Coordinates of C-alpha atoms in Angstrom, one line a residue:
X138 CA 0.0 0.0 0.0
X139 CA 2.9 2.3 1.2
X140 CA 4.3 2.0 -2.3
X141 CA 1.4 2.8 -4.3
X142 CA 0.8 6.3 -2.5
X143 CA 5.0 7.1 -2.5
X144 CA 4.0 9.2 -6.2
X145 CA 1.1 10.7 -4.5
X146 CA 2.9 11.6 -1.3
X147 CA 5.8 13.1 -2.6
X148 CA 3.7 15.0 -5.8
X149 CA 0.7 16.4 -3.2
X150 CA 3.5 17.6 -0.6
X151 CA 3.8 21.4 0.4
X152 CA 7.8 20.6 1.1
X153 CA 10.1 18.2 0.5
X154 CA 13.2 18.9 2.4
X155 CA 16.1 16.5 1.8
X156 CA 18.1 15.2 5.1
X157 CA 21.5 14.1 4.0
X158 CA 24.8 13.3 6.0
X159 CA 27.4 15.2 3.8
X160 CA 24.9 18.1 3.3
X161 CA 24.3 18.6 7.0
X162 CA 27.8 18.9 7.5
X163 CA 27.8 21.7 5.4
X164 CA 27.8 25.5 6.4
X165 CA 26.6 27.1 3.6
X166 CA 27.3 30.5 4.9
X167 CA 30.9 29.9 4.8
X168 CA 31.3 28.9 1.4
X169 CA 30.4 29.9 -2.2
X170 CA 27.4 28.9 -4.1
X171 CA 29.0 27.5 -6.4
X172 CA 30.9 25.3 -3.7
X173 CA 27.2 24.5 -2.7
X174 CA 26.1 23.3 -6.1
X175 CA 28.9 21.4 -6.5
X176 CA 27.9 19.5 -3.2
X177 CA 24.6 18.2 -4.7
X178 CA 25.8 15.8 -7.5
X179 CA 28.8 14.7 -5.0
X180 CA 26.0 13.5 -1.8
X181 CA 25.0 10.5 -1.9
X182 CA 21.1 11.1 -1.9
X183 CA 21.8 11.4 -5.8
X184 CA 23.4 7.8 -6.0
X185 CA 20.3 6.1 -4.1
X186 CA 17.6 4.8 -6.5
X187 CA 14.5 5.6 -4.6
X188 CA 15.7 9.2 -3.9
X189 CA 15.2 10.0 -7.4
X190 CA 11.4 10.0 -7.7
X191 CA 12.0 12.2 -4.2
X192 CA 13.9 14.8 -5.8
X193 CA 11.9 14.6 -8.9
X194 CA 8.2 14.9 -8.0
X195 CA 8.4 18.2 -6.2
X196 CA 10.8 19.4 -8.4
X197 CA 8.7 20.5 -11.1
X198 CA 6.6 22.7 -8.6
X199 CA 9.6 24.4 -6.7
X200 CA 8.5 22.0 -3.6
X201 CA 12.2 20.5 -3.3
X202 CA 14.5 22.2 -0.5
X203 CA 18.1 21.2 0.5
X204 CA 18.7 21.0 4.6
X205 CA 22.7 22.6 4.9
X206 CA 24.0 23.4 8.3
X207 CA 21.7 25.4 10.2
X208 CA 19.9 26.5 6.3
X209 CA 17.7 25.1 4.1
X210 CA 17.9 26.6 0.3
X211 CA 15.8 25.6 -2.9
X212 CA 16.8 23.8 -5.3
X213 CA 15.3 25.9 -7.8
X214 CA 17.7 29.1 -5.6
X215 CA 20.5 26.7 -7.0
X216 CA 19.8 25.6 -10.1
X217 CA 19.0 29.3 -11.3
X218 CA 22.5 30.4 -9.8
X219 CA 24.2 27.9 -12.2
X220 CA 21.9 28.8 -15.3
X221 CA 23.0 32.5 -14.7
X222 CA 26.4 31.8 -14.3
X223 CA 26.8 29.5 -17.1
X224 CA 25.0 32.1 -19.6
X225 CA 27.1 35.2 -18.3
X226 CA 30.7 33.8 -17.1
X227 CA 32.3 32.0 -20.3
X228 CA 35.2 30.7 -18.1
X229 CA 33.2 29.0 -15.9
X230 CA 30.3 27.5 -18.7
X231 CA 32.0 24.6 -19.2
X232 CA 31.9 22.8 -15.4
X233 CA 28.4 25.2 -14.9
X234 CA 26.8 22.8 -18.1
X235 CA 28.2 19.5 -16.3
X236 CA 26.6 20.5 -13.2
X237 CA 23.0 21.6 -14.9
X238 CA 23.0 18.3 -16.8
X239 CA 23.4 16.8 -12.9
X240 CA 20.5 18.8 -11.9
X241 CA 18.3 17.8 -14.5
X242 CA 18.9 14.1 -13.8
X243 CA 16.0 14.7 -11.2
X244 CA 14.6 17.8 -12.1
X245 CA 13.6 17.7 -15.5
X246 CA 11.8 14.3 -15.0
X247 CA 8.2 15.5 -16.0
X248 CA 7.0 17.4 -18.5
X249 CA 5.4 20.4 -16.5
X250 CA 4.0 22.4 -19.5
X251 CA 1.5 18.8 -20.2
X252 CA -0.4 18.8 -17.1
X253 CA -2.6 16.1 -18.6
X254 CA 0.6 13.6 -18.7
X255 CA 1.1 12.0 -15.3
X256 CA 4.1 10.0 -15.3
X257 CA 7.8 10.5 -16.7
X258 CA 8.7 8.8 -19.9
X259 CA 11.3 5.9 -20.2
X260 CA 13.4 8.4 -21.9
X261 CA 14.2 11.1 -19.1
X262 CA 14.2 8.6 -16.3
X263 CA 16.8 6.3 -18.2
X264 CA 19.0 9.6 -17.8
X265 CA 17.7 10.0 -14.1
X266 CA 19.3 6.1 -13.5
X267 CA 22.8 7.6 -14.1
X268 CA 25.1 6.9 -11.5
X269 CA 22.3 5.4 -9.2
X270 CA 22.4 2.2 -7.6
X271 CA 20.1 0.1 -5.1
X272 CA 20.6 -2.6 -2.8
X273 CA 17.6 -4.7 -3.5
X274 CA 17.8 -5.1 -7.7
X275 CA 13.8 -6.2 -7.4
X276 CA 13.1 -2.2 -6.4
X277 CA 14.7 -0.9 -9.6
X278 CA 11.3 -1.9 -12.0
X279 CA 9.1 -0.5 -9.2
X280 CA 10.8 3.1 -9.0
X281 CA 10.8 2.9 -12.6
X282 CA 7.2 2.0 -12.8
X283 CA 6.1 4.4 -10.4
X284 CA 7.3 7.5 -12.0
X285 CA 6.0 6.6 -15.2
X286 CA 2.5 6.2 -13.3
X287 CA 2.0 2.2 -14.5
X288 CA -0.3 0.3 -12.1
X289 CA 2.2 -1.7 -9.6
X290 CA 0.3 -4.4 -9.1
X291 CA 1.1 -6.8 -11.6
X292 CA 4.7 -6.3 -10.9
X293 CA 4.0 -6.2 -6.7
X294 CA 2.4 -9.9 -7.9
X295 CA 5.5 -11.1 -9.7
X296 CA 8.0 -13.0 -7.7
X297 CA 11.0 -10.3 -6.9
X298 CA 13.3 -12.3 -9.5
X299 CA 10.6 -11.8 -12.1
X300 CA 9.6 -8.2 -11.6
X301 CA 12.1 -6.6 -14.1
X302 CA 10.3 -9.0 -16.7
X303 CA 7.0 -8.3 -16.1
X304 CA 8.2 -4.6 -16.9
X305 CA 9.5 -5.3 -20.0
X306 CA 5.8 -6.8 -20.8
X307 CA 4.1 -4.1 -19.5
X308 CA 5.9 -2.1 -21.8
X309 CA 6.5 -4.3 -25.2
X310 CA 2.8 -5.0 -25.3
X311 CA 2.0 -0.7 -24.6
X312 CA 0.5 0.9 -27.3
X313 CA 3.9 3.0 -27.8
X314 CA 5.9 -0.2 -28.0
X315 CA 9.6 0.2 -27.5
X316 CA 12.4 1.2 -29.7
X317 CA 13.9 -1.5 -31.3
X318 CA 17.0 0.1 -31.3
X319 CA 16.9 -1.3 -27.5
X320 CA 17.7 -4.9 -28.9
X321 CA 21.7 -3.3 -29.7
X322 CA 22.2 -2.1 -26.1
X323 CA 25.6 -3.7 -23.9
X324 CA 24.4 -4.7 -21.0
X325 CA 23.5 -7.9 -19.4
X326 CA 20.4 -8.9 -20.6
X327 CA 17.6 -11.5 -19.0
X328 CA 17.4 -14.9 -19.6
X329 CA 13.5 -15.5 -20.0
X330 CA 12.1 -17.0 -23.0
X331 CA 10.9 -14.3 -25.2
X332 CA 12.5 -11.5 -22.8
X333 CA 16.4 -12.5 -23.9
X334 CA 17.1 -8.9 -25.7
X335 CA 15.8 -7.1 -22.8
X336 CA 18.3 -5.0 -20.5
X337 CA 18.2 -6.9 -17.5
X338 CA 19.1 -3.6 -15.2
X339 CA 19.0 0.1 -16.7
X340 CA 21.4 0.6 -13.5
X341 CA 24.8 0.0 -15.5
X342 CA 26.7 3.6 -16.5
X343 CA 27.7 1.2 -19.7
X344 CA 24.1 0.3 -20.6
X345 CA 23.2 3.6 -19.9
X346 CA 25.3 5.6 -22.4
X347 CA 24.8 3.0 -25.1
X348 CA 21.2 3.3 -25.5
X349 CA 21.5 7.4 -24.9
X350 CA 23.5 6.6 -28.4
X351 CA 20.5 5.0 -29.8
X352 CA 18.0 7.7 -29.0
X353 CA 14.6 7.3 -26.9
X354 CA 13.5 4.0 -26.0
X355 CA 9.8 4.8 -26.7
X356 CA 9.3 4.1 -30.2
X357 CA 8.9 6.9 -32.4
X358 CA 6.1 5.1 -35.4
X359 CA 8.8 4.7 -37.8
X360 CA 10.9 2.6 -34.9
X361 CA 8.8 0.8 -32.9
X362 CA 8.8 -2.6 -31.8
X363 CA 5.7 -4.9 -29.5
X364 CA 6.0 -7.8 -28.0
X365 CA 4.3 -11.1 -28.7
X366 CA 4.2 -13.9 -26.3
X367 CA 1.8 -15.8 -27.8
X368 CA 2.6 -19.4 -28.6
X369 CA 5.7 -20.2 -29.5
X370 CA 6.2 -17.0 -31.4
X371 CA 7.3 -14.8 -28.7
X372 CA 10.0 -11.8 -29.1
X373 CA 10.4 -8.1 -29.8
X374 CA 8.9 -7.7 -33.4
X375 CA 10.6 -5.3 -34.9
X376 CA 11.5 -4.1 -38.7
X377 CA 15.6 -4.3 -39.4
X378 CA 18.1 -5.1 -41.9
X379 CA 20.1 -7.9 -41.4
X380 CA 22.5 -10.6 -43.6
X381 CA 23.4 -13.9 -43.1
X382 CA 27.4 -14.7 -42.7
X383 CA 30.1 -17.4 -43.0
X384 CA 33.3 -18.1 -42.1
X385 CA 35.5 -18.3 -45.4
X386 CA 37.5 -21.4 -45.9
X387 CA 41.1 -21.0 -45.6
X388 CA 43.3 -22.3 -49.2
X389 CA 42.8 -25.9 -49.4
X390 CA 45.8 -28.4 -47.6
X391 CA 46.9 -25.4 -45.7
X392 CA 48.4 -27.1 -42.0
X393 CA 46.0 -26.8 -39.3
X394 CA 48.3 -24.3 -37.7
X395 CA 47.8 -22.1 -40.5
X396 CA 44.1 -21.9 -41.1
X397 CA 41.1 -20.2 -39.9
X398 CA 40.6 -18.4 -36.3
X399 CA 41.4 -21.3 -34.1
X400 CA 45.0 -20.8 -35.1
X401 CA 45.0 -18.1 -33.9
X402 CA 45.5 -18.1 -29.6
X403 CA 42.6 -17.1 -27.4
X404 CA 41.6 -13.7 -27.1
X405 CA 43.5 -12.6 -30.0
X406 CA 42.0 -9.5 -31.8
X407 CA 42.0 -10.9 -34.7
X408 CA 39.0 -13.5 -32.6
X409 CA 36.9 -10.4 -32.2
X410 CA 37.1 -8.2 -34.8
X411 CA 36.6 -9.1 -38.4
X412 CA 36.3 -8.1 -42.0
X413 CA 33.5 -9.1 -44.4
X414 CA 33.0 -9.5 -47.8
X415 CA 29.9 -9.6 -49.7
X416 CA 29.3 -11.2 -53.0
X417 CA 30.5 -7.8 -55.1
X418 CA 33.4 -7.9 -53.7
X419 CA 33.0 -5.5 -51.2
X420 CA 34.5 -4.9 -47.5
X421 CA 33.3 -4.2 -44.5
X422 CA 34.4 -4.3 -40.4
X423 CA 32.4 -6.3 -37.8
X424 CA 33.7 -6.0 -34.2
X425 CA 32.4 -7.2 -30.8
X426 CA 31.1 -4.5 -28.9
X427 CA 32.1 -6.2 -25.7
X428 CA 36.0 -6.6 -26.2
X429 CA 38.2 -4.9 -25.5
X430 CA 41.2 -4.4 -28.1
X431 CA 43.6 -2.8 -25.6
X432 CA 43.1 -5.2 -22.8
X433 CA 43.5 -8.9 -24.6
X434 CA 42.9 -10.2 -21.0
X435 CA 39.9 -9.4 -20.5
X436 CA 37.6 -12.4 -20.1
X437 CA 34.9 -12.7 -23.0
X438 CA 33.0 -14.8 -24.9
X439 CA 34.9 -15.0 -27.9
X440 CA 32.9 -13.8 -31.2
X441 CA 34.5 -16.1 -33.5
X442 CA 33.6 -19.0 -30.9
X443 CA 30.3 -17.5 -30.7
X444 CA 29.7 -18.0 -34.7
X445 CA 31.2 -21.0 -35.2
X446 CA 28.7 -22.6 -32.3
X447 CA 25.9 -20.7 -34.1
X448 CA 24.4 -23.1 -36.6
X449 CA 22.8 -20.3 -38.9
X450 CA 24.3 -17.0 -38.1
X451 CA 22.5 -13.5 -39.0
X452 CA 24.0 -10.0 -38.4
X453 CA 20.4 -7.8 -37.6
X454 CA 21.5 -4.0 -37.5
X455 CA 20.3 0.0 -36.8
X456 CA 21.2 1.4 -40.3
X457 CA 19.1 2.7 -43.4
X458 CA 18.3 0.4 -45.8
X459 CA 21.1 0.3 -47.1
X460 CA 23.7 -2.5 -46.0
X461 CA 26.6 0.4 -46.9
X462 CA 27.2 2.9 -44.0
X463 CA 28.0 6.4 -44.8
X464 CA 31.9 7.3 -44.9
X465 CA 33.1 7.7 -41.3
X466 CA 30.1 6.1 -39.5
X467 CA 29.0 2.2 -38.5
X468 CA 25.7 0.8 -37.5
X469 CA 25.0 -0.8 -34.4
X470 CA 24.2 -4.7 -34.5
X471 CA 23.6 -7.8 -32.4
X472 CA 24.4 -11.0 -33.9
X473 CA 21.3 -14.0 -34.0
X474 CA 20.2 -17.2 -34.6
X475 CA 18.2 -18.3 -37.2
X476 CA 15.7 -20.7 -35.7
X477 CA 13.4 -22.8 -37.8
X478 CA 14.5 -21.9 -41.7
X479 CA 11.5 -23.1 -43.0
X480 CA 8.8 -21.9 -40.9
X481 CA 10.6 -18.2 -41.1
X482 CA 10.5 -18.2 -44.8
X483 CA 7.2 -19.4 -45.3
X484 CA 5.7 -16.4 -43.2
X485 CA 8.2 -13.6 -44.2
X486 CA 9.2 -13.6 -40.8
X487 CA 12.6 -14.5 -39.3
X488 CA 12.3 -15.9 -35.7
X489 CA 15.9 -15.4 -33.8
X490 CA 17.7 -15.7 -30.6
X491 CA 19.9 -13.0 -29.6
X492 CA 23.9 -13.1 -29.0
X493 CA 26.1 -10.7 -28.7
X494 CA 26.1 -7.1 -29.7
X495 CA 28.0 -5.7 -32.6
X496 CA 29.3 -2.9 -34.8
X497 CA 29.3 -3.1 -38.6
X498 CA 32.1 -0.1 -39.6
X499 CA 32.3 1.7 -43.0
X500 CA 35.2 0.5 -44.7
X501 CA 36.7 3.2 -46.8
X502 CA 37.0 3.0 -50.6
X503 CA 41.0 3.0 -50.5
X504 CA 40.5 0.5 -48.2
X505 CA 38.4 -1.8 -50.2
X506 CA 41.0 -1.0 -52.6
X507 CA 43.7 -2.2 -51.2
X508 CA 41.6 -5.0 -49.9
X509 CA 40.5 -6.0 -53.7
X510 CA 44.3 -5.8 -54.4
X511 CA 45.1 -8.4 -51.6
X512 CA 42.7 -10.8 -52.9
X513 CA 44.1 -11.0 -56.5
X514 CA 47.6 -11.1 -54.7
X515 CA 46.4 -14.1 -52.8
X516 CA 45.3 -15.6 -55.9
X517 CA 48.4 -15.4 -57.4
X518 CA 50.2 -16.3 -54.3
X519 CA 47.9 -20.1 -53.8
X520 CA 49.1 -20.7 -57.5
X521 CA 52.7 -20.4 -56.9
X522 CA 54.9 -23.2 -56.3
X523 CA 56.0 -22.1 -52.3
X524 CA 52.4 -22.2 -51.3
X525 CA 51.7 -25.7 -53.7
X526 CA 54.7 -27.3 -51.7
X527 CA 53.0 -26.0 -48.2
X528 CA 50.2 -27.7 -49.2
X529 CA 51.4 -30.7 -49.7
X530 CA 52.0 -31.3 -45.9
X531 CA 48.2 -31.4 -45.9
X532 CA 46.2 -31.0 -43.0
X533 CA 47.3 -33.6 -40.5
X534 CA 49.2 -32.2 -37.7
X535 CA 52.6 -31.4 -38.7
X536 CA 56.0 -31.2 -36.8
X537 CA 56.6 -27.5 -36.5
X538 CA 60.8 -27.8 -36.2
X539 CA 60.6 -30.3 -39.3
X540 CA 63.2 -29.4 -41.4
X541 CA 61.3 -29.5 -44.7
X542 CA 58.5 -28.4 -43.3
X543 CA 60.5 -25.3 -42.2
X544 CA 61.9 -24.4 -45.5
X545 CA 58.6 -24.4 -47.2
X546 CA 57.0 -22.5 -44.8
X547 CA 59.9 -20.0 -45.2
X548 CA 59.9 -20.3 -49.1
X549 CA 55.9 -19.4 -48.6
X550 CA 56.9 -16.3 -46.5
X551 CA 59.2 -15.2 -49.1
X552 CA 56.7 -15.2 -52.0
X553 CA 54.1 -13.7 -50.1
X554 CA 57.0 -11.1 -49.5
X555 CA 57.4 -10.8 -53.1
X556 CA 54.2 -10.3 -54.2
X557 CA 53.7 -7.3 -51.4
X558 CA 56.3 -5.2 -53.3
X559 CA 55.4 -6.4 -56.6
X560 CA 54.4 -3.0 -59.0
X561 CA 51.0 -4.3 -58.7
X562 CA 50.6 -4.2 -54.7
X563 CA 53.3 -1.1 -54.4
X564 CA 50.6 1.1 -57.5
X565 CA 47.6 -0.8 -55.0
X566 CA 49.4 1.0 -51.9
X567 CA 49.6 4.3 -53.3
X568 CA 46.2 4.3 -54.9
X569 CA 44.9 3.6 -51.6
X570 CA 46.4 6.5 -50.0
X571 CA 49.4 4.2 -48.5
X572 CA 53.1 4.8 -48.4
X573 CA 54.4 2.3 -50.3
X574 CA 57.2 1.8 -48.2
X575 CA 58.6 -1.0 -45.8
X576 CA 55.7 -0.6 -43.1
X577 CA 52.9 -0.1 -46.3
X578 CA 54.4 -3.5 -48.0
X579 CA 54.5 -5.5 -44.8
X580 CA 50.7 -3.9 -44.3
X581 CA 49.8 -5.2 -47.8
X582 CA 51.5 -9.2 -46.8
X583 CA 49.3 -9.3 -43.6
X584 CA 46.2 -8.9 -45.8
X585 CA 47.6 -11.2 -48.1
X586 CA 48.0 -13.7 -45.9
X587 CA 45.1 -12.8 -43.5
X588 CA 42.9 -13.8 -46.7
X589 CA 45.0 -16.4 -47.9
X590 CA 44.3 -18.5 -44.3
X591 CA 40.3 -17.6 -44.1
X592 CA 41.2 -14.7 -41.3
X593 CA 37.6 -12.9 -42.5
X594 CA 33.9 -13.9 -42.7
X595 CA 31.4 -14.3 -46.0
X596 CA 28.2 -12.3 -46.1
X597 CA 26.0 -14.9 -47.8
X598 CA 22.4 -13.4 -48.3
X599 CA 21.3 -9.8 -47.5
X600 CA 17.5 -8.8 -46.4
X601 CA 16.5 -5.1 -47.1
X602 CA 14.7 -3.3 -43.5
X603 CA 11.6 -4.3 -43.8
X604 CA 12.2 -7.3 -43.1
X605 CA 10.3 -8.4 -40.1
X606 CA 12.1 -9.8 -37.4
X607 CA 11.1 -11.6 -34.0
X608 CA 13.8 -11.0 -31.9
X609 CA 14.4 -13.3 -28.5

């Protein structure tokens, strides 16, 4: 009962006057506003979840008062302080913005000028969750319900474990839907059937600033997305673009040790971040959003793992309809499975589980150049006779410190060599907007041999985005 009255409590109050610690301690007649503001976003009644609704509610009517040593101020006293100072001191604009952005975590919730709208929308009160945490996680879809005035009670009746769920069906099966640029967030996401793309907390600063990159997460007509949980249909159905990929073979009799990602060791970059081609020839990048290049040791599913265990893998992504992005941009994606071929062909509808979250990144045209250059070059290079005697070790596992086995390898490295300051590759180079020099020819040999081994994917079949997806 006491949680279904907190909105009306803290919205029908004359005052709201905040009691915190570090506040308290403060004498704000011996210091300068500005020190003051800059004690707000620093207490820690900004970094407890349920103070947010709190601060928020009478917020938009002036109703919210700070308790300082011996003094209580407004906020609004405050918050005007920093507007004036950030529109008239241009020295100080830049930490005066920081700190109005804080202030507006809590007190821009609602949209005062629409009387006739009670609650917040998922959009401000995702940037309210910033920095906020909570010490029981089955409180977090309550606040959040609450402030966006939804009934509680079919979440008060879900076990606490399943209350962030019942949410996320509260508000896939809304008339507004969601955005289903959601299903490309980074966060840890639930494990329910049907629920698997949802954010499992909107608590992590990570999560956070990904989908602030996406835009609201109310769909807009254009971008929305319901859930069905009917049957054994159930998802996010949303409209995207997508393609189907492949790993590429590696030359045929290459050694083990010298094909495809598994030679290459674990956590290797080259393990989670690839290039693509697509049947015209064309490149493109594909990276796991969750890895990170600079710290190989970081523990993580591995993406090339993840596709090989992936028995029909798709690439769904936020882009135009066109599979090309612009020059200097990349779309967000999240890499699925296919589930029943048949059954998604016959009713123009693909039904997927969700993986792990990607990037697809423009690949410049001297890139693709040089690229296209490589590939002929790694024609040439299979054809020779170094790589032909390679081959002939075949596949079986071969002794590394054999001495024949050394000398080919070593005649291999010297053709590929070769071929990477050949006029061809050296006019490729400089075409591309490379130095053709010793660094721009051993650039050109890793390609070489990068394609040469099957170190990039296929993209096999390409769907336009309207394709309807239902997204697990």
């Amino acid at each position: 009962m006491a949680l279904r009255e907190m909105y009306r409590t803290y919205d029908e109050a004359t005052v709201v006057l905040v009691l915190d610690r570090s506040l308290l301690c403060a004498r704000i007649g011996d210091m300068p506003v500005d020190e003051a503001c800059l004690r707000i976003p620093t207490s820690r009644w900004v970094t407890r979840l349920w103070t947010l609704q709190e601060g928020a509610l009478p917020a938009r009517e002036s109703k919210l008062w700070l308790q300082f040593t011996k003094t209580a101020i407004p906020v609004s006293t405050l918050y005007n302080h920093l507007f004036k100072v950030w529109q008239t001191d241009i020295k100080r604009r830049g930490i005066m913005g920081r700190l109005i952005k804080r202030f507006h975590t809590f007190m821009s919730l609602f949209d005062v000028k629409n009387s006739e709208k009670r609650g917040a929308s998922m959009e401000v009160i995702r940037r309210g969750l910033l920095y906020r945490s909570v010490t029981f996680p089955s409180d977090e879809p309550l606040l959040i319900a609450t402030l966006m005035a939804i009934d509680l009670d079919p979440i008060l009746r879900a076990e606490p474990a399943e209350r962030t769920n019942e949410l996320w069906r509260i508000l896939g099966t809304s008339p507004c839907g969601l955005n289903k640029h959601i299903l490309f967030h980074t966060g840890e996401r639930t494990r329910q059937r049907g629920l698997r793309w949802a954010p499992r907390s909107l608590l992590s600063p990570e999560l956070l600033y990904s989908l602030a990159s996406l835009g609201s997460l109310v769909g807009e007509r254009e971008n929305r997305g319901f859930l069905a949980l009917e049957g054994n249909s159930k998802g996010l159905v949303v409209e995207l673009g997508g393609f189907r990929i492949s790993f590429t073979r590696p030359m045929q009799g290459l050694p083990d040790h010298l094909s495809g990602f598994e030679s290459k060791v674990r956590n290797h970059p080259d393990r989670h971040c690839f290039i693509l081609q697509d049947r015209q020839g064309r490149w493109y990048g594909l990276t796991h959003l969750l890895f990170d290049f600079w710290d190989s040791l970081i523990e993580s599913d591995e993406l090339c793992s993840i596709i090989s265990g992936t028995s029909s893998p798709w690439i769904v992504y936020h882009g135009s309809d066109s599979l090309t992005p612009k020059h200097g941009q990349a779309y967000h994606g999240l890499l699925v499975e296919a589930g029943d071929e048949q059954q998604s062909r016959s009713n123009e509808v693909m039904f997927v589980e969700t993986k792990v979250p990607v990037v697809i990144a423009h690949v410049a045209t001297e890139m693709n150049q040089l690229l296209q250059a490589a590939c002929s070059l790694t024609q040439e290079l299979a054809s020779s006779a170094a790589a032909t005697r390679l081959q002939n070790f075949g596949t079986a596992l071969t002794e590394l410190h054999d001495t024949d086995y050394e000398a080919a390898l070593e005649s291999f490295h010297q053709e590929s060599h070769r071929l990477s300051k050949s006029p061809f590759a050296m006019n490729a180079l400089v075409v591309s907007g490379n130095i053709a020099d010793e660094r721009g020819i051993e650039r050109m040999r890793g390609y070489i041999e990068r394609i040469y081994r099957g170190l990039y994917l296929h993209i096999e079949e390409y769907v336009p985005g309207s394709k309807k997806w239902y997204v697990d």
